[in-house]
Amino acid sequence: MVAAPPRVPEVAERAAHEVYADECLAARDHIRHGRAGQSAEAARRALAALPRGVDAQRLLGLALLELGEARPALHAFSAALTADPLDVVSHAGIAEAQELLEGAGSAEVVWLRAWEVEPYAVSDGTNGMPGIGQRLQDARRAAGALDVREGPPPLTRAALARIHLRGRLFEHAAIEARAVLAKEPDRMDVRLTLAEALWRSGESLLAAAVAQEIRERLPDCVAANLLVATHWLAEGRDAGELMARVHAVDPAGSIAQNLFDDREVPVLFGTDALPERHGEPSAEPPRDDRALAETRALSIVEPPPRAAMTGELLPEVPAVAPIPADIVHDSAQAEELEQLIAPELALVTEPESARAADPDAVLKQPAEPVAQAPRLELDTEPELVVVPPTAESTPSRDADDRTNGNTAMQAGRYLDAARAYGAWLRAARDGRTSG
Amino acid sequence: MEDQTLITLRRIAGVSDAFIVDRNSAPSEGGTAEAQAALLSAVVAALAQATDDLALGQLGETIIEAERGSIVTGALPNGRAVVVLADAKANLGMIRMEVRKLRRQS
């Protein structure tokens, strides 16, 4: 006797989120295998379940683009950008659609926008597809630009803001983003970059204010809603409405996962705040479908937000000297700059942590100047006293400090050596100024 | 080659000094510059020791940001390091680029 096959649940019986996740998965699979028509249908079914779903909009745009339906594709990508202004796939999709509609020369601005979102994404050419930077250069040539050089496009301030953000130079990113917004206040991608930079630098109040500005223009912007919700939760306010909006647009929580460190999501929103993932592929952004661009996920291996930064942010912080035009137009150095964003090579040390690593230097600071710093002994724990600069510093004192430092260095007691050399430096400075 | 890179580093706007420090050689008698180099050598050595103790591997590059400036360092082979002192207006990206260039050449 053959058992009856399990009953396939009716669509109506399943939660909208489940339908959405399944259809997105199907759409992704179809387009991966060249079935653009079926992909578009699946994406439409996903949108029927969740009309504001960003993944489905993006997939619909990709499918329509494959089908040569440039104008509806453009609309789909534009809808996706209202939810995620930093979605490089949608930016590149709009540029592709624009090229299809009006030729390569008309797409320079939109390619530039796509490239500025991920200026560090360099195509290695292994997939046979030119990178976004190359497409931008081609569009510029097609538009008749005479100053197009080989290599990556010249950096812009918007691109620099993204590079700084990825390189954890959050204050620099904020400065560049503000400079762009002063001229182009409608750039929601840059405004979101500013909000993220502020948030990561510990300025959650400012970040929430900027995010609120974005929400006024783009109420479905997931990252802006998340940043405001984070701030509200920190203040003890109810962020349920914001989170409901986030779930309606990005039920897989991929943008939240990208914005926050994995550990932060449950802390901020509760373990059940984000819906369960319906299988790994559907939860991830469509990385494999990104023939148009490098995966955004690469850009979002971000650190958790830092607790505090030193110094004032804007406008009190001195402006960073802009990269001179002759430098940013040099493709070799632009490439170098792109390499600078590899965060794993940078160990950023804050002044507070430096002090925390050496609290004795503060604790043992004598109230009165002492005549001579004690010598360091190799076999005993040193009781080094930091001597404040005095007018009585003498060459022999300098020699003692230097000797102490040398001894500590040889013994591998580098912090002690730093203290001793610091005393030497202060004495040398004082001798110079007093002399 | 290192000298040339140091000259390039010193030419960057906002860079007040740049030098190579060596934790294995004791500083000789001198003034402020020598004391400064010795102090920074010890700081870099302490950071290198810290990354080693934390099982993070060899020290790469550091940026120490302070109220009125920054210290950018890059570890070189054999206990040496390039150290750049910069004021608050210096372009840290340019400095890091040159530091990285020097590290690659060493």
Coordinates of N, CA and C in Angstrom, one line a residue, chain A residues 164 167 169 171-172 306 309-311 318-324 327 332-334 336-337 339-343 345-351 354 398 402 406 409-410 412-415 417-419 421-422 424-426 428-429 432, chain B residues 13 22-49 51 56 59-67 88-98 100-101 103-104:
Chain A
H164 N 36.6 55.5 4.2 CA 37.0 55.8 5.6 C 36.1 55.0 6.5
G167 N 37.3 51.6 6.7 CA 38.6 51.5 7.3 C 38.5 52.0 8.8
L169 N 37.8 54.7 10.1 CA 38.1 56.1 10.4 C 36.8 56.9 10.4
E171 N 35.4 59.3 12.1 CA 35.3 60.8 12.1 C 35.6 61.3 10.7
H172 N 36.6 60.7 10.1 CA 36.9 61.1 8.7 C 35.8 60.8 7.8
R306 N 32.1 51.3 18.5 CA 33.0 51.6 19.6 C 32.3 52.4 20.7
M309 N 34.7 57.7 21.4 CA 35.8 58.2 20.6 C 36.3 59.4 21.3
T310 N 37.5 59.7 21.0 CA 38.1 60.9 21.6 C 37.8 62.1 20.7
G311 N 37.9 63.2 21.3 CA 37.7 64.5 20.6 C 36.3 64.8 20.2
P318 N 39.0 69.5 13.7 CA 39.7 70.1 12.6 C 39.4 69.3 11.3
A319 N 39.2 70.0 10.2 CA 39.0 69.3 9.0 C 40.2 68.5 8.5
V320 N 39.9 67.3 8.0 CA 41.0 66.5 7.5 C 41.4 67.1 6.1
A321 N 42.7 67.2 6.0 CA 43.2 67.8 4.7 C 42.7 66.9 3.6
P322 N 42.0 67.5 2.6 CA 41.5 66.7 1.5 C 42.7 66.1 0.7
I323 N 42.5 65.0 0.1 CA 43.5 64.4 -0.7 C 43.7 65.2 -1.9
P324 N 44.8 65.7 -2.2 CA 45.0 66.6 -3.4 C 44.6 65.9 -4.7
I327 N 46.8 63.7 -6.5 CA 46.9 62.4 -5.9 C 45.8 61.5 -6.2
A332 N 47.5 54.6 -9.5 CA 48.3 53.7 -8.7 C 48.1 54.0 -7.2
Q333 N 48.0 55.3 -6.9 CA 47.8 55.7 -5.5 C 46.4 55.4 -5.1
A334 N 45.5 55.6 -6.0 CA 44.1 55.3 -5.7 C 44.0 53.9 -5.3
E336 N 46.3 52.1 -4.1 CA 46.9 52.0 -2.7 C 45.9 52.3 -1.7
L337 N 45.2 53.4 -1.9 CA 44.2 53.9 -0.9 C 43.1 52.8 -0.7
Q339 N 43.6 49.7 -0.9 CA 44.1 48.7 -0.1 C 44.2 49.0 1.4
L340 N 44.2 50.3 1.6 CA 44.3 50.8 3.0 C 43.1 50.4 3.8
I341 N 42.0 50.0 3.2 CA 40.8 49.8 4.0 C 40.8 48.4 4.6
A342 N 41.8 47.6 4.4 CA 41.8 46.3 5.0 C 42.0 46.5 6.5
P343 N 40.9 46.3 7.2 CA 40.9 46.7 8.6 C 41.7 45.7 9.4
L345 N 44.6 44.9 9.2 CA 46.0 45.3 9.4 C 46.1 46.5 10.3
A346 N 45.0 47.1 10.6 CA 45.1 48.3 11.4 C 44.8 48.0 12.9
L347 N 45.6 48.4 13.7 CA 45.3 48.3 15.2 C 45.2 49.7 15.7
V348 N 44.0 50.1 15.9 CA 43.7 51.4 16.3 C 43.7 51.5 17.9
T349 N 44.6 52.3 18.4 CA 44.7 52.4 19.8 C 44.2 53.8 20.2
E350 N 43.3 53.8 21.1 CA 42.8 55.1 21.7 C 43.6 55.6 22.8
P351 N 43.7 56.9 22.9 CA 44.4 57.5 24.0 C 44.0 56.9 25.4
A354 N 45.4 53.6 25.9 CA 46.9 53.7 26.2 C 47.1 54.1 27.6
D398 N 69.2 63.2 32.7 CA 68.8 62.6 31.4 C 69.5 61.3 31.2
R402 N 67.8 57.7 30.5 CA 68.1 56.9 29.3 C 68.6 55.5 29.7
N406 N 67.1 52.0 28.7 CA 67.9 51.0 28.0 C 67.9 49.6 28.7
M409 N 64.5 48.1 28.3 CA 64.3 47.6 27.0 C 65.0 46.2 26.8
Q410 N 66.2 46.2 27.3 CA 67.0 44.9 27.2 C 66.3 43.8 28.0
G412 N 63.1 43.5 28.2 CA 61.8 43.3 27.6 C 60.7 43.9 28.4
R413 N 61.0 44.9 29.3 CA 60.0 45.6 30.0 C 59.7 46.9 29.3
Y414 N 58.9 46.8 28.3 CA 58.8 47.9 27.4 C 58.0 49.1 28.0
L415 N 57.0 48.8 28.8 CA 56.3 49.9 29.4 C 57.2 50.7 30.3
A417 N 60.3 50.9 30.0 CA 61.3 51.6 29.2 C 60.6 52.9 28.7
A418 N 59.3 52.8 28.3 CA 58.6 53.9 27.8 C 58.5 55.0 28.8
R419 N 58.2 54.6 30.1 CA 58.2 55.6 31.1 C 59.5 56.3 31.3
Y421 N 62.0 56.5 29.1 CA 62.3 57.4 28.0 C 61.4 58.6 28.0
G422 N 60.2 58.5 28.5 CA 59.3 59.6 28.5 C 59.9 60.7 29.5
W424 N 63.0 61.0 30.1 CA 64.2 61.6 29.4 C 63.7 62.7 28.4
L425 N 62.6 62.3 27.7 CA 62.1 63.3 26.7 C 61.7 64.6 27.4
R426 N 61.0 64.4 28.5 CA 60.5 65.7 29.2 C 61.6 66.5 29.7
A428 N 64.6 66.5 28.4 CA 65.3 67.1 27.3 C 64.6 68.3 26.8
R429 N 63.3 68.2 26.7 CA 62.5 69.3 26.2 C 62.6 70.5 27.2
R432 N 65.8 72.2 26.8 CA 65.9 73.0 25.6 C 65.1 74.3 25.8
Chain B
A13 N 51.8 67.0 4.4 CA 51.3 68.1 5.2 C 50.9 67.6 6.6
D22 N 64.5 51.1 16.2 CA 64.9 49.7 16.3 C 65.0 49.3 17.8
R23 N 64.2 48.4 18.2 CA 64.1 48.0 19.6 C 65.4 47.3 20.1
N24 N 66.2 46.9 19.1 CA 67.4 46.1 19.5 C 68.7 47.0 19.7
S25 N 68.5 48.3 19.3 CA 69.7 49.1 19.5 C 69.4 50.2 20.5
A26 N 70.3 50.4 21.5 CA 70.0 51.3 22.5 C 70.3 52.7 22.0
P27 N 69.4 53.7 22.4 CA 69.6 55.0 21.9 C 70.9 55.7 22.5
S28 N 71.5 56.5 21.7 CA 72.7 57.1 22.2 C 72.3 58.4 22.8
E29 N 73.3 59.0 23.4 CA 73.1 60.3 24.0 C 72.6 61.3 23.0
G30 N 71.7 62.2 23.4 CA 71.1 63.1 22.5 C 70.1 64.0 23.1
G31 N 69.4 64.7 22.2 CA 68.4 65.6 22.7 C 67.0 65.1 22.5
T32 N 66.1 66.0 22.2 CA 64.7 65.7 22.1 C 64.4 64.6 21.1
A33 N 65.0 64.8 19.9 CA 64.7 63.8 18.8 C 65.1 62.4 19.2
E34 N 66.2 62.3 19.9 CA 66.7 60.9 20.3 C 65.8 60.4 21.3
A35 N 65.4 61.2 22.3 CA 64.5 60.8 23.3 C 63.1 60.4 22.8
Q36 N 62.7 61.2 21.8 CA 61.4 60.9 21.2 C 61.4 59.5 20.5
A37 N 62.5 59.3 19.8 CA 62.6 58.1 19.0 C 62.7 56.9 20.0
A38 N 63.4 57.1 21.1 CA 63.6 56.0 22.1 C 62.2 55.7 22.7
L39 N 61.5 56.7 23.0 CA 60.2 56.5 23.7 C 59.2 55.8 22.7
L40 N 59.2 56.2 21.5 CA 58.4 55.5 20.5 C 58.8 54.1 20.2
S41 N 60.1 53.9 20.2 CA 60.6 52.5 20.0 C 60.0 51.6 21.1
A42 N 60.0 52.1 22.4 CA 59.5 51.3 23.5 C 58.0 51.1 23.4
V43 N 57.3 52.1 22.9 CA 55.9 52.0 22.8 C 55.6 50.9 21.7
V44 N 56.3 51.0 20.6 CA 56.0 50.0 19.5 C 56.4 48.6 20.0
A45 N 57.5 48.5 20.7 CA 57.9 47.2 21.3 C 56.8 46.7 22.2
A46 N 56.3 47.6 23.0 CA 55.2 47.1 24.0 C 54.0 46.6 23.2
L47 N 53.6 47.4 22.2 CA 52.5 46.9 21.4 C 52.7 45.6 20.7
A48 N 54.0 45.5 20.2 CA 54.3 44.2 19.5 C 54.3 43.0 20.5
Q49 N 54.7 43.3 21.7 CA 54.7 42.3 22.7 C 53.2 42.0 23.1
T51 N 50.5 42.2 21.1 CA 49.8 41.4 20.1 C 50.3 40.0 20.1
L56 N 47.8 37.3 18.7 CA 47.2 37.9 17.5 C 48.2 37.9 16.4
L59 N 52.7 42.3 15.1 CA 52.2 43.6 15.0 C 52.2 44.1 13.5
G60 N 51.2 44.7 13.0 CA 51.2 45.2 11.7 C 51.3 46.7 11.7
E61 N 50.2 47.4 11.7 CA 50.2 48.9 11.7 C 49.4 49.3 12.9
T62 N 49.7 50.5 13.4 CA 48.9 51.1 14.4 C 48.6 52.6 14.2
I63 N 47.5 53.0 14.6 CA 47.3 54.5 14.7 C 46.9 54.8 16.1
I64 N 47.7 55.7 16.7 CA 47.3 56.1 18.0 C 46.9 57.6 17.9
E65 N 45.6 57.8 18.1 CA 45.0 59.1 17.9 C 44.9 59.8 19.2
A66 N 45.4 61.1 19.2 CA 45.3 61.9 20.4 C 44.7 63.2 20.1
E67 N 44.5 64.0 21.1 CA 43.8 65.3 20.9 C 44.4 66.2 19.8
A88 N 46.9 67.1 14.0 CA 45.5 66.7 13.9 C 45.0 66.9 12.5
K89 N 45.7 67.7 11.7 CA 45.2 68.0 10.4 C 45.8 67.1 9.3
A90 N 46.7 66.3 9.7 CA 47.4 65.4 8.7 C 46.4 64.4 8.1
N91 N 46.7 64.1 6.9 CA 45.9 63.1 6.2 C 46.5 61.7 6.5
L92 N 45.8 61.0 7.4 CA 46.3 59.7 7.9 C 46.3 58.7 6.8
G93 N 45.4 58.8 5.8 CA 45.3 57.9 4.7 C 46.6 57.9 3.9
M94 N 47.1 59.1 3.6 CA 48.3 59.3 2.9 C 49.5 58.7 3.7
I95 N 49.5 59.0 5.0 CA 50.6 58.5 5.8 C 50.6 57.0 5.8
R96 N 49.5 56.4 6.0 CA 49.4 54.9 6.0 C 49.8 54.3 4.7
M97 N 49.5 55.0 3.6 CA 49.9 54.5 2.3 C 51.4 54.4 2.2
E98 N 52.1 55.5 2.6 CA 53.5 55.5 2.5 C 54.1 54.5 3.5
R100 N 52.8 51.8 4.5 CA 52.6 50.4 3.9 C 53.6 50.2 2.8
K101 N 53.8 51.2 2.0 CA 54.8 51.1 0.9 C 56.2 50.7 1.5
R103 N 56.8 49.2 4.3 CA 56.7 47.8 4.8 C 56.9 46.8 3.7
R104 N 56.2 47.1 2.6 CA 56.3 46.2 1.5 C 57.7 46.1 0.9

